[in-house]
Amino acid sequence: MKPIATTRSASSIPTGRLAIWWVLASEVVIFGGLLGSYIMHRLGHPEWGETAAHTNTWIGAFNTLVLLTSSLMAVLAHDAAEQGDGKKAARFIGMTMLGGITFACVKSFEWYTEISHGFTITLNGFWSFYYTAAGLHALHVIAGTIIMGFIAFDANRGRELQRVELIGIYWHFVDIVWIFLFPLLYIAK
Amino acid sequence: MAHSSTAHAHEHAHDHGPQGILKYIWSTDHKIIGMQYMFTGMFMALIGGFMAYTFRMQLAFPGADIPLFGVVSPGEYNALVTNHGSIMIFWVAMPVLIAAFGNYLIPLMIGADDMVFPRLNRLSYQIFLLSAILIIASQFVPGGGFGGAWTSYPPLSANPAYNLTGLGATMWLLAVALEFVAFLLGGINFIVTLMNARAPGMRAYDIPIVVWMIVIASILFMLSVGPLMAGAVMLLFDQTLGTGFFDPGTGGDPILWQHLFWFFGHPEVYVVLLPALGFVAEIITVFSRKKLFGYKTVLYTAVATAILSFFVWAHHQFVAGIDPRMANVFTVTTLLISIPIAEVLFVIIATLYRGSITLTVPMLWALAFVAEFLIGGVTGIFLGASGADIYFHDTYFVLAHFHYTFFPIAIIGTFAAVTMWFPKMFGRMMNEKLGRIHFWLTVTAFNFIFIPLFILGTAGQHRRIYDYNHFPQLATEGLQDLRIVATTATVVLLLSQVLFLFNFFHSLFKGEKAPDNPWKSNTLEWTTSSPPPHGNWPPDAMPNVYRGPYEYSVEGREDDYWPQNQPA
Amino acid sequence: MSAESHSRHYIKIWAILVVLLVISVIGPMFGHKWLTLITAFGIACVKAYLVAKHFMHLDIEKAMIRWVLITSVVLMGLFYAGTAPDVMEHTGLHWTNDAAIYASENPVHEPGDHHAAGAGEGEAGHAAGEHGGDAHGGGDAHGAPAGAEVASTAEAGSEQGGETEEAAAPAPDGEVAEAAPATAGAAPGFDAAAAFQSSCSTCHGEAGDGNGPVGAALNPKPANFTDPAFWEARDDAMVHKAIKEGGAAVGKSPMMAPWGSTYDDAQIDAIVAYLHHFNTAGGATTEAAGETP
Amino acid sequence: MPQLFLDQASSYAHEIDNLIWIIAAAVGFWFIVAEAVFFGFILKYRAKPGQRAAYIEGTERKYTRFISYPHMIIILFDVVLIAGSIRVWYLVKQQLPDADRTIRVIGQQWAWTFVHPGADGELDTDDDIRMVDELHVQVGDTYHFQLTSTDVLHSFSVPVFRLKQDAVPGRTITGWFQPTRTGEYDIQCAEICGIGHGIMAAKLFIESPEDHAAWIAAHNPTASLQ
């Protein structure tokens, strides 16, 4: 039973979307703090470029492609949901989830190879930031994928279709964070 | 937790939610969640108060066997001081001021039946409860509670070999991080509820100032806590995995943590200040029967304070190793931020002008807030000015300053709000005489604690030392007497809280019945029954709003108040 | 706008993003600094703008939302501006960040290479003895430039009595003292001598004679392991308990901190065994020290 | 200006004290005015039967004048205080007069180590005198101190000098002081540094030139190899 409060929209923005934008504002500040600290250290220690060379740019690029494609799927899902087609929206969200899972698998494979070569989190400053930043981002990707599971389940039954747009916005944000993480961690050599 | 107190609300409730005991633990009603926060906050205040009693006794009688605790070892002293600070700020001030009264009052004051996300609201309390349990448990783990100050500067906090409370430090950090998550979730609920769930007809300037203040505080908290969340992850990895973010040995930088912490730290003190200012402004308008002097002034200065609070953080680090040239920038911004705060206090004082003031217990507390907070604000200038801070940094002058701001905020502000909205929350009136005795005991005892500490601070006594006999210049007879005065005043203050607890729990059941609008106030929460039923108003009779919340003593009207929901 | 044009529009945006991705990967290949900067970071900003505009419909969202997001980004810029002068720069007005300078000059790139152990100070010119490695609870000792280990001083401020209790001090461990034999057996791979240097020498002195720098300021004096009477007066179990639960647990000064949360029992046994080597009276071996405490 | 509780034993101690007194005066004035007006209103406008409160929007020029004018003056006061504070801050922390001697101060978990330059006046020579928890300086000389820490944050605090500077592990921070009064004073650690933070006291001996020379001779390691 939803309270009357949730149905009201005094600011003419639907409650769900307004909430997700505030969630994103707090996420920007968290990732901003972490990446800010990383950039400070990175500019202070140009020699990190040498150890950063051991990151595999191709895997990073592929992961970026995976996230961009899953972002496309998310926006198509939102488009379908707007037309009220719950089943089609659920299918597109399924594809987005597939992108998320692929990203996580590629990331774990990448880490496995790097750690086995001895580039652990405690090796030096760069690798500490590398695993912390990429790890926090991967956590957000996994959380997003799990939530999408629930939303796809509901959308398939034509319920709560507006949530498809909300998880889409969250997913695009996670994609934008990766768009900045990719050059910072992989390309700045 | 809250079962006894809300038994009364049960009779009116006709809802179909979980019944019996589960109704209170698993409820999504904003009023019950508000009370859960309040009772948890009050319980944690007792723990924080006990810790203060213990280390104050150690300071007055070094090495003595302290009743109810025993001999305080140096490690335990550090843990007591650290956890007193952390508990009082994160588990007393924030839950009671923002979460308890925010949850309880915001839907009622804007004419909504509940928060926009009731289940998220319940989840935020459950995460908060978990963090409270975690911080209490961290006192009893091997090695004891974390002993590195509530600011937990690395490398002391990052390395168990340095702080000797490795497990306590990690549990402390997890508890604080969980508390941040709880208030992020709660904050989103407050902001979206205010923006979307307002009663029809309630324009931006019709919103009561206390709701504005709590929501501005939530926005301020949300935008400032981010870097510290990232810092907490980095410190957690330093503590557990052995990374070197803040360890100079591997090229890390301890100053980075200080910046991450205080970038959050200073907005944090305004996060707790603004709701208290909101309560005080609300109560003073009601009991002086006068319109708030310059509603827009108060609102815009609150927003100005929130924005400026992001520019001042490094005045905590003048002598902490930052570049001396940066200190000048932060001196200027710090002294500038004193102007909006002075403006808000002047406006609240101006509200009393040509009013008809009745000194009820809530009014006494609100006036005491203004009187005491002026001292706190005024002594901040000494510390904001970098030149004087060279001498005063980390002395008891700093400690007395922030207690003259935190005590009015967290204790006097809370008592003002509790005594003001108790009739609405529990449908009973509190005892007036007991309230006055408790008021005068608490406020006088408070001053007798911290005026001596100002003097001790000026004499060069610095913080977190468990026994001042090691410093001949501080071990003089006169200074030790001041410490004993402060300790006896602390004991008096803590004992007088027994009066309040008796008054509170006795009035819950035996207090005389409270009418719907005992103080003849205009805001919407007084237009429903006390305590309000589930859903606050019958679904078909949700209030509409026709005017601002402060139309008191309007010329030409017979009543000297004009509730917001009465059609013109 | 029919449904198809909607999705075709999104696919078009997606295609642009992929192209931009390819450019941003290839650009830095040429190795020019400014080319890398433009392609990698410039394109990242363009891609972020495209996603925000077309996918998140920020352009048709209410202005207030854009202002909230812009504020949070501006705040991060503000945080960066306030913090960078201290963290990014390695020197400033009257201060030098020796740790950062040292880390820049002796970087750790490969998993193999370690900080040159025992190297002298960064150019800040400390004349101190060997610099301490960070303790991390014993075990892995990265070389660390931080400050100076307090060499055993001739003037240990002996006459400075003062009625302070004894303090145990985990100072960063110096390099392994040569003389002490590595103790075998108790905790394999655990270097008791290094643990003694890092955690005990500040009070008990590097020679174990109880007048380390901090010990000098203590009353009662820290235990003197070179004094045979010390070993006659107590057995290893009591010494173990003193280390594990702190001095107060055995009726001694509470300033002897409990180390149970830093070293486990096997490691403490190794330390106790190591302490015996200080005993000048022919090293009463652990077995012989069976007298009543 | 009268000094605070502690003696002023350094050349800039009186500067800091004067700044504190100026702030006290400026801030005390406004504090008294605000409290007086506040209590005045409470007493004057107590509720009297039949007498109603006034309806004041708070936007009328007539009333807001009484807030905006004081506010302008407060801004002026603030500017004066900022100027005074930056002047003192520049004097103590930003400028560095050339030194007669340089000492090294090393903070470590729970002891201060002072490296005195010894007879030759040069640091890092073999005649340096390393003292624990005892700093011997000559009155009148300008000293530079190189401050560092070996493990955690400490804070080199000498109340009689009105001097405080945190010792950050991994950094060397240089500051200065010039003692102006002989005597024996306290040195404190003003940043929490663990279990022994409470016993990290050190002694400051400000000696006349003769006593200081005698002390150096007595402690010269090469001369007195006992």
XYZ file of C-alpha atoms in Angstrom, chain C:
293
model
C 8.599 10.418 -33.546
C 7.794 6.774 -34.269
C 9.273 3.970 -32.149
C 11.799 2.961 -34.798
C 13.352 6.435 -35.150
C 13.709 6.468 -31.366
C 15.783 3.302 -31.254
C 17.653 4.200 -34.479
C 18.619 7.509 -32.784
C 20.031 5.667 -29.794
C 21.932 3.195 -31.958
C 23.412 6.155 -33.849
C 24.624 7.671 -30.588
C 26.024 4.310 -29.571
C 27.950 4.074 -32.846
C 29.496 7.529 -32.265
C 30.522 6.440 -28.791
C 32.241 3.317 -30.116
C 34.116 5.378 -32.702
C 35.214 7.790 -30.022
C 36.357 4.831 -27.930
C 38.504 3.534 -30.761
C 40.069 6.970 -31.237
C 40.749 7.302 -27.533
C 42.564 3.958 -27.555
C 44.582 4.577 -30.702
C 45.453 8.214 -29.946
C 47.781 7.553 -27.036
C 49.602 4.908 -29.105
C 51.552 7.695 -30.787
C 53.007 8.640 -27.463
C 52.742 12.442 -27.814
C 51.851 13.831 -24.445
C 49.301 16.373 -25.652
C 47.811 13.932 -28.191
C 47.261 11.425 -25.394
C 45.750 14.126 -23.245
C 43.280 15.217 -25.934
C 42.325 11.765 -27.167
C 42.139 9.956 -23.857
C 40.693 12.588 -21.566
C 39.130 14.980 -24.037
C 37.160 12.177 -25.647
C 36.196 10.819 -22.249
C 34.499 14.128 -21.489
C 32.732 14.114 -24.884
C 31.535 10.554 -24.344
C 30.292 11.403 -20.866
C 28.421 14.392 -22.331
C 26.807 12.223 -25.023
C 25.691 9.562 -22.554
C 24.340 12.207 -20.156
C 22.501 14.116 -22.893
C 21.065 11.373 -25.059
C 20.829 8.358 -22.805
C 20.022 10.078 -19.490
C 17.891 12.791 -21.165
C 19.555 15.384 -18.969
C 18.785 17.980 -21.604
C 15.028 17.636 -21.137
C 15.301 17.100 -17.365
C 14.368 19.990 -15.074
C 17.153 22.548 -14.617
C 17.293 21.937 -10.859
C 18.640 18.407 -11.433
C 21.439 19.683 -13.653
C 22.351 22.248 -11.006
C 22.564 19.559 -8.324
C 24.924 17.418 -10.417
C 27.030 20.396 -11.438
C 27.298 21.436 -7.751
C 28.588 18.028 -6.712
C 31.196 18.082 -9.500
C 32.228 21.647 -8.581
C 32.604 20.552 -4.938
C 35.030 17.873 -6.056
C 37.016 20.509 -7.873
C 36.999 22.593 -4.694
C 38.228 19.620 -2.651
C 40.972 19.050 -5.209
C 42.040 22.695 -5.130
C 42.259 22.721 -1.329
C 44.132 19.430 -1.013
C 46.491 19.307 -4.005
C 49.025 21.866 -2.676
C 49.777 19.456 0.179
C 49.451 16.068 -1.500
C 50.482 16.657 -5.086
C 53.439 18.902 -4.345
C 56.447 17.302 -2.660
C 57.876 20.543 -1.351
C 56.298 23.757 -0.125
C 57.005 26.763 2.043
C 59.381 25.474 4.732
C 58.389 21.822 4.300
C 59.527 18.899 2.178
C 57.671 15.634 1.794
C 60.699 13.338 2.136
C 58.560 10.216 1.937
C 57.113 11.188 -1.431
C 60.504 12.308 -2.743
C 62.082 9.055 -1.609
C 59.251 7.037 -3.167
C 59.680 8.924 -6.436
C 63.405 8.226 -6.563
C 63.236 4.569 -5.542
C 59.957 3.476 -7.129
C 58.709 -0.069 -6.849
C 57.721 -1.164 -10.366
C 58.024 -4.898 -10.502
C 56.731 -7.215 -7.796
C 60.324 -8.309 -7.287
C 62.198 -5.121 -6.560
C 61.922 -3.808 -3.045
C 62.941 -0.502 -1.593
C 66.713 -0.548 -1.229
C 66.772 -1.799 2.351
C 68.729 0.305 4.819
C 69.444 3.080 2.297
C 70.235 6.468 3.811
C 67.813 9.311 4.002
C 66.280 11.250 1.200
C 68.265 14.375 0.451
C 66.594 16.082 3.440
C 69.869 15.275 5.119
C 68.930 13.380 8.231
C 72.146 12.202 9.763
C 70.227 9.588 11.620
C 71.188 5.981 11.718
C 69.338 3.399 9.749
C 65.780 4.536 9.027
C 62.885 2.553 10.357
C 60.707 0.368 8.166
C 57.018 0.552 8.914
C 56.110 -2.104 11.347
C 52.740 -3.410 10.010
C 52.775 -5.624 13.045
C 56.200 -7.070 12.293
C 56.796 -9.128 9.193
C 57.206 -7.359 5.860
C 59.423 -4.343 6.330
C 59.285 -1.962 3.354
C 62.237 0.391 3.494
C 60.954 3.725 4.696
C 62.649 7.081 4.684
C 60.441 8.428 7.459
C 62.506 10.278 10.028
C 65.325 8.844 11.981
C 65.642 5.859 14.195
C 66.857 6.969 17.553
C 70.294 5.423 17.796
C 71.228 4.317 21.289
C 72.327 7.650 22.655
C 75.230 8.289 24.951
C 73.230 10.858 26.886
C 70.003 8.982 27.302
C 68.812 11.887 29.406
C 69.534 9.543 32.322
C 69.310 12.158 35.036
C 65.889 13.247 33.784
C 63.842 11.272 36.314
C 60.275 12.494 36.399
C 57.609 10.300 37.928
C 56.264 8.850 34.676
C 55.395 5.223 34.369
C 57.245 2.935 32.057
C 56.072 3.034 28.431
C 56.309 0.413 25.757
C 56.837 1.978 22.374
C 56.363 0.425 18.969
C 58.916 2.580 17.170
C 59.465 1.696 13.519
C 61.975 -1.124 13.515
C 65.510 -0.427 12.456
C 67.207 -2.989 10.321
C 68.020 -6.252 12.006
C 70.613 -5.813 14.743
C 73.525 -7.996 13.634
C 74.540 -9.394 16.961
C 71.344 -11.143 17.952
C 71.085 -14.786 16.816
C 67.904 -15.454 14.927
C 65.769 -17.625 17.193
C 64.734 -20.811 15.526
C 61.690 -22.890 16.086
C 59.098 -20.909 18.110
C 57.390 -19.134 15.156
C 58.825 -20.157 11.788
C 59.623 -17.193 9.548
C 59.007 -14.706 12.401
C 61.956 -12.409 13.051
C 61.909 -11.880 16.826
C 64.904 -9.561 16.661
C 63.123 -7.249 14.228
C 60.020 -7.347 16.412
C 62.156 -6.423 19.425
C 63.703 -3.542 17.480
C 60.347 -2.230 16.323
C 58.229 -2.752 19.392
C 60.440 -2.970 22.450
C 63.754 -1.178 21.896
C 62.351 2.330 22.373
C 61.793 1.621 26.062
C 63.919 -1.408 26.829
C 66.847 -0.063 24.769
C 68.484 -1.784 21.834
C 70.890 -3.470 24.239
C 67.934 -4.644 26.333
C 69.323 -2.762 29.320
C 66.085 -0.890 30.025
C 67.177 2.629 29.109
C 65.879 3.180 25.627
C 64.953 6.805 24.775
C 61.388 6.601 26.043
C 62.433 4.360 28.929
C 64.579 7.221 30.206
C 61.435 9.232 30.959
C 59.804 6.419 32.901
C 59.547 5.612 36.547
C 59.618 2.711 37.296
C 62.355 1.959 34.754
C 61.594 -0.612 32.005
C 62.851 -4.123 32.645
C 66.585 -4.627 32.178
C 67.125 -7.935 30.422
C 70.871 -7.857 30.867
C 70.468 -8.105 34.650
C 70.512 -11.794 35.750
C 68.395 -10.914 38.808
C 65.558 -10.114 36.381
C 65.585 -13.671 35.054
C 65.910 -15.281 38.484
C 62.936 -13.315 39.771
C 60.482 -14.605 37.184
C 59.834 -17.434 34.748
C 59.102 -17.278 31.056
C 55.380 -17.719 31.594
C 55.255 -14.440 33.535
C 57.316 -12.629 30.887
C 54.982 -14.063 28.227
C 51.935 -12.847 30.176
C 53.495 -9.394 30.634
C 54.034 -9.103 26.880
C 50.639 -10.542 25.941
C 48.370 -8.751 28.431
C 50.491 -5.767 29.457
C 52.410 -4.854 32.588
C 49.318 -4.303 34.731
C 48.344 -8.001 34.248
C 51.442 -9.067 36.179
C 51.339 -6.269 38.716
C 53.840 -4.145 36.863
C 53.466 -0.683 35.354
C 50.384 -0.275 33.115
C 52.532 1.627 30.664
C 53.836 -1.775 29.452
C 51.221 -2.128 26.730
C 49.459 -5.420 25.920
C 50.807 -6.833 22.634
C 48.326 -9.721 22.375
C 46.491 -7.996 19.536
C 49.714 -7.457 17.552
C 51.731 -10.646 18.094
C 50.272 -14.117 18.531
C 51.411 -16.571 21.231
C 54.006 -18.341 19.089
C 55.556 -15.013 18.133
C 55.607 -13.894 21.791
C 57.377 -17.123 22.733
C 59.974 -16.351 20.077
C 60.447 -12.857 21.559
C 60.820 -14.247 25.078
C 63.426 -16.714 23.847
C 65.194 -13.849 22.047
C 65.265 -11.754 25.243
C 67.341 -14.388 26.960
C 70.320 -13.645 24.754
C 70.691 -10.273 26.530
C 71.269 -12.027 29.833
C 75.001 -11.402 30.548
C 75.190 -14.118 33.261
C 75.962 -16.817 30.658
C 72.473 -16.791 29.207
C 70.358 -18.761 31.646
C 68.631 -20.891 29.061
C 64.878 -20.996 29.118
C 64.848 -24.424 30.796
C 66.961 -23.333 33.749
C 64.756 -20.340 34.495
C 62.350 -22.531 36.367
C 62.634 -20.757 39.730
C 59.473 -19.449 41.288
C 58.621 -15.909 39.998
